[in-house]
Amino acid sequence: MEPPPVTTYAQLVLGPPGSGKTTYCKGMAEYLRGLGRDVAIINLDPAAPSTPYDATIDVAALVTTPAVAATHGLGPNGALIYAFEYLAANTDWLVAALRPHRGKYWLFDMPGQVELSTHNDAIRGLLSALTRGGGVRLAAVNLVDAAHCADVGKWVAALLVSITVMFQVELPIVNVLSKVDLVEAYGGLENIEQYAEGMDLEYLVGALDDDPRLTKYAALNRALVGLVDDYSHVRFQTLSITSQESVGALVKVVDKANGYMFSEMDAAGLMAARVP
């Protein structure tokens, strides 16, 4: 009988371009290594010409968007979708590359094109391959730039995208407001915690109605905000990647999502414990 697979804990780092995924992976890896965890960063963005971290595995060894664009005459968006679907069709390459790193803590730096995690089944095929055979405990970390809170229209759009990602990815997910240390550039946003905790959505409707450009879309605005309200479990953790306190607080939440917090607990003791 084969021994059970070594348990591997991982984060799938998602978010649109500019949300800070690559910076997050670098900062999170440094923090986790400081805790004594053996971290491997896997760059799965075929459009990234370079990364500020040393990638343990880089999708560029399999496919890149410049090569795809040159070969098939595609633009940036089409080339990225093609490259990611090519990766999803060749998951054996990724699984083989990951095999020597089982037992490490994986950070997957994903592409930033929103369609890949909201309207593309390739990501499901990729996740299926990663978790096949068991032993991999994944949680998604969905980054949203805190600057979107300064524009109510962008904030509603960010909420809708986050809801869609939650349904499409089908993993335990932690939504994160990133770059909160930079919100001073957008007027301070003293109520940033309200946005993170799910602020009064009636305020959003009023703010949208006050925008003269959106007056004729009043009914649509109410319907969209109502949809967000129906999924009131959309909450955000706040993050300043340069703050150890902020990163540490987020790590505790992610550790619950992917189960790492239970990894060193005495399973026999847990089973024998009385249920209150």
Coordinates of C-alpha atoms in Angstrom, one line a residue:
M1 CA 0.0 0.0 0.0
E2 CA 1.3 3.4 -1.0
P3 CA 1.8 5.9 1.8
P4 CA -0.6 8.8 1.9
P5 CA 0.6 11.9 0.0
V6 CA 2.4 14.6 1.9
T7 CA 0.0 17.3 2.8
T8 CA 0.8 20.5 0.9
Y9 CA -0.8 23.9 1.7
A10 CA -1.2 26.5 -0.9
Q11 CA -2.6 29.9 -1.9
L12 CA -4.0 30.7 -5.3
V13 CA -3.4 34.5 -5.6
L14 CA -5.9 36.1 -7.9
G15 CA -6.8 39.7 -8.8
P16 CA -7.0 42.1 -11.7
P17 CA -3.9 43.8 -13.1
G18 CA -2.5 46.3 -10.6
S19 CA -4.0 44.7 -7.6
G20 CA -0.6 43.8 -6.3
K21 CA -0.5 40.0 -6.8
T22 CA 3.3 39.8 -7.5
T23 CA 4.2 42.1 -4.7
Y24 CA 1.9 40.1 -2.5
C25 CA 3.6 36.8 -3.4
K26 CA 7.0 38.3 -2.7
G27 CA 6.0 39.9 0.6
M28 CA 4.0 36.9 1.8
A29 CA 6.8 34.5 1.0
E30 CA 9.3 36.6 3.0
Y31 CA 6.9 36.6 5.9
L32 CA 6.1 32.9 5.9
R33 CA 9.8 32.1 5.6
G34 CA 10.4 34.2 8.7
L35 CA 7.9 31.8 10.4
G36 CA 10.0 28.9 9.3
R37 CA 7.9 27.7 6.4
D38 CA 9.5 26.3 3.3
V39 CA 7.9 28.4 0.6
A40 CA 7.8 27.8 -3.2
I41 CA 6.5 30.6 -5.5
I42 CA 5.0 29.3 -8.7
N43 CA 4.6 32.0 -11.4
L44 CA 1.6 31.0 -13.6
D45 CA 1.4 34.4 -15.4
P46 CA 2.7 33.8 -19.0
A47 CA 2.6 37.6 -19.6
A48 CA 5.1 38.4 -16.8
P49 CA 8.4 39.2 -18.4
S50 CA 10.2 39.0 -15.1
T51 CA 9.3 38.8 -11.4
P52 CA 10.8 40.5 -8.3
Y53 CA 11.1 37.1 -6.6
D54 CA 13.0 33.9 -7.5
A55 CA 10.3 31.6 -8.9
T56 CA 10.6 28.0 -8.0
I57 CA 8.6 27.1 -11.1
D58 CA 7.9 29.6 -14.0
V59 CA 5.3 29.0 -16.6
A60 CA 7.6 30.7 -19.1
A61 CA 9.4 27.4 -19.4
L62 CA 6.2 26.1 -21.1
V63 CA 4.6 29.1 -22.8
T64 CA 4.7 32.9 -22.9
T65 CA 2.3 35.4 -24.4
P66 CA 4.9 37.0 -26.7
A67 CA 5.6 33.7 -28.3
V68 CA 1.9 33.0 -28.6
A69 CA 1.3 36.4 -30.1
A70 CA 4.1 36.0 -32.6
T71 CA 3.0 32.5 -33.7
H72 CA -0.8 33.1 -33.9
G73 CA -1.0 36.8 -34.6
L74 CA -3.0 37.5 -31.4
G75 CA -3.3 40.6 -29.4
P76 CA -2.3 40.9 -25.7
N77 CA -5.6 39.6 -24.3
G78 CA -6.1 36.9 -26.8
A79 CA -2.5 35.7 -26.4
L80 CA -2.9 35.5 -22.6
I81 CA -6.1 33.5 -22.8
Y82 CA -4.5 31.2 -25.3
A83 CA -1.4 30.7 -23.2
F84 CA -3.4 30.0 -20.1
E85 CA -5.6 27.5 -21.9
Y86 CA -2.5 25.9 -23.2
L87 CA -1.2 25.5 -19.7
A88 CA -4.5 24.0 -18.6
A89 CA -4.3 21.5 -21.5
N90 CA -0.7 20.6 -20.4
T91 CA -1.2 20.2 -16.7
D92 CA 1.1 17.2 -16.7
W93 CA 4.0 19.5 -17.1
L94 CA 3.0 21.5 -14.0
V95 CA 2.2 18.5 -11.9
A96 CA 5.6 17.0 -12.7
A97 CA 7.4 20.2 -11.9
L98 CA 5.6 20.5 -8.6
R99 CA 6.2 16.9 -7.5
P100 CA 9.7 17.5 -6.0
H101 CA 8.2 20.4 -4.0
R102 CA 5.5 18.5 -2.2
G103 CA 5.3 19.4 1.4
K104 CA 6.4 23.0 0.8
Y105 CA 4.0 25.9 1.1
W106 CA 3.0 26.9 -2.4
L107 CA 2.1 30.4 -3.6
F108 CA 0.6 30.5 -7.1
D109 CA 1.0 33.9 -8.8
M110 CA -1.9 33.9 -11.3
P111 CA -2.5 36.0 -14.4
G112 CA -4.3 39.3 -13.9
Q113 CA -6.9 39.0 -16.7
V114 CA -10.2 38.9 -14.9
E115 CA -11.9 36.7 -17.6
L116 CA -9.6 33.8 -16.7
S117 CA -11.1 33.5 -13.2
T118 CA -14.7 34.6 -14.0
H119 CA -15.6 33.3 -17.5
N120 CA -13.1 30.6 -18.4
D121 CA -13.3 26.9 -17.5
A122 CA -9.5 26.5 -17.9
I123 CA -8.9 27.4 -14.3
R124 CA -11.1 24.6 -13.1
G125 CA -9.1 22.1 -15.2
L126 CA -6.0 23.5 -13.7
L127 CA -7.3 23.2 -10.1
S128 CA -8.5 19.7 -10.8
A129 CA -5.0 18.7 -11.9
L130 CA -3.4 20.3 -8.9
T131 CA -5.6 18.6 -6.3
R132 CA -5.8 15.2 -8.1
G133 CA -4.5 12.4 -5.9
G134 CA -5.2 14.4 -2.7
G135 CA -2.8 16.0 -0.3
V136 CA -3.1 19.6 -1.6
R137 CA -5.0 22.1 0.5
L138 CA -5.8 25.2 -1.6
A139 CA -7.4 28.5 -0.7
A140 CA -7.8 31.4 -3.1
V141 CA -6.7 34.9 -2.1
N142 CA -8.6 37.5 -4.2
L143 CA -6.9 40.9 -4.2
V144 CA -8.9 44.1 -4.9
D145 CA -7.1 47.5 -4.9
A146 CA -8.3 49.6 -2.1
A147 CA -8.3 52.6 -4.4
H148 CA -11.6 51.3 -5.9
C149 CA -13.3 52.4 -2.7
A150 CA -12.8 56.0 -3.8
D151 CA -15.1 55.5 -6.8
V152 CA -18.5 54.0 -6.0
G153 CA -18.9 52.7 -9.5
K154 CA -15.6 50.9 -9.5
W155 CA -16.3 49.5 -6.0
V156 CA -19.7 48.0 -7.1
A157 CA -17.9 46.5 -10.1
A158 CA -15.2 45.1 -7.8
L159 CA -17.8 43.5 -5.6
L160 CA -19.5 41.9 -8.6
V161 CA -16.2 40.5 -9.8
S162 CA -15.4 39.1 -6.4
I163 CA -18.8 37.3 -6.2
T164 CA -18.2 35.8 -9.7
V165 CA -14.7 34.7 -8.7
M166 CA -16.1 33.0 -5.6
F167 CA -18.5 30.9 -7.7
Q168 CA -16.2 30.2 -10.6
V169 CA -13.1 29.1 -8.6
E170 CA -15.0 27.0 -6.1
L171 CA -12.3 27.1 -3.4
P172 CA -12.3 28.6 0.1
I173 CA -11.6 32.2 -0.7
V174 CA -10.3 35.2 1.2
N175 CA -11.1 38.5 -0.3
V176 CA -8.5 41.2 0.4
L177 CA -8.4 45.0 0.0
S178 CA -4.8 45.5 -0.9
K179 CA -2.6 48.6 -0.8
V180 CA -4.5 50.1 2.1
D181 CA -1.3 52.0 3.0
L182 CA -1.7 54.0 -0.2
V183 CA -5.3 55.2 0.3
E184 CA -4.1 58.6 1.5
A185 CA -3.5 59.3 -2.1
Y186 CA -7.2 58.9 -2.7
G187 CA -8.4 61.3 0.0
G188 CA -7.8 59.2 3.1
L189 CA -10.9 57.0 3.0
E190 CA -11.3 57.1 6.8
N191 CA -14.1 54.5 6.5
I192 CA -12.0 51.9 4.8
E193 CA -13.1 49.3 7.4
Q194 CA -16.7 49.9 6.5
Y195 CA -16.0 48.9 3.0
A196 CA -14.1 45.8 4.2
E197 CA -16.9 44.7 6.5
G198 CA -19.7 45.3 4.1
M199 CA -20.9 48.9 4.4
D200 CA -24.5 50.1 4.2
L201 CA -25.3 49.3 0.6
E202 CA -28.1 51.9 0.5
Y203 CA -25.3 54.4 0.5
L204 CA -24.0 52.9 -2.7
V205 CA -27.3 53.3 -4.4
G206 CA -27.5 56.9 -3.3
A207 CA -24.0 57.6 -4.5
L208 CA -24.6 56.0 -7.8
D209 CA -27.8 58.0 -8.3
D210 CA -25.9 61.2 -7.5
D211 CA -23.6 60.7 -10.4
P212 CA -25.2 62.5 -13.4
R213 CA -23.6 60.1 -15.8
L214 CA -25.5 57.2 -14.2
T215 CA -28.9 58.8 -13.7
K216 CA -30.6 56.9 -16.5
Y217 CA -29.3 53.7 -15.1
A218 CA -31.0 54.1 -11.7
A219 CA -33.0 50.9 -12.0
L220 CA -30.0 48.9 -13.1
N221 CA -27.9 50.4 -10.2
R222 CA -30.5 49.3 -7.7
A223 CA -30.6 45.8 -9.2
L224 CA -26.8 45.5 -9.1
V225 CA -26.5 46.7 -5.5
G226 CA -29.4 44.3 -4.6
L227 CA -27.4 41.4 -6.1
V228 CA -24.4 42.3 -4.0
D229 CA -26.7 42.6 -1.0
D230 CA -28.1 39.1 -1.7
Y231 CA -24.5 37.8 -1.3
S232 CA -23.8 39.7 1.9
H233 CA -21.1 37.2 2.8
V234 CA -18.7 39.1 0.6
R235 CA -16.2 40.5 3.1
F236 CA -12.7 41.8 2.8
Q237 CA -9.5 41.6 4.9
T238 CA -7.4 44.8 4.7
L239 CA -3.7 44.5 3.8
S240 CA -0.6 46.6 3.7
I241 CA 2.1 44.2 2.5
T242 CA 4.8 46.4 4.1
S243 CA 3.3 45.9 7.5
Q244 CA 4.2 42.8 9.4
E245 CA 1.2 43.2 11.7
S246 CA -1.2 43.5 8.6
V247 CA 0.4 40.5 6.9
G248 CA 0.3 38.4 10.1
A249 CA -3.4 39.1 10.6
L250 CA -4.1 38.0 7.0
V251 CA -2.0 34.8 7.4
K252 CA -4.2 33.7 10.3
V253 CA -7.3 34.1 8.1
V254 CA -5.7 32.2 5.2
D255 CA -4.4 29.5 7.5
K256 CA -8.0 28.8 8.5
A257 CA -9.2 28.8 4.9
N258 CA -6.6 26.2 3.6
G259 CA -6.4 24.3 6.9
Y260 CA -2.8 25.0 7.8
M261 CA -3.8 26.1 11.3
F262 CA -4.9 22.5 11.9
S263 CA -1.7 20.9 10.5
E264 CA 0.2 20.6 13.8
M265 CA -2.7 19.7 16.0
D266 CA -2.9 16.3 17.6
A267 CA -5.6 14.5 15.5
A268 CA -6.1 11.8 18.1
G269 CA -6.6 14.4 20.8
L270 CA -9.1 16.3 18.6
M271 CA -11.1 13.1 18.0
A272 CA -11.0 12.2 21.7
A273 CA -12.1 15.7 22.9
R274 CA -15.5 16.0 24.3
V275 CA -18.0 18.1 22.2
P276 CA -19.3 20.9 24.4

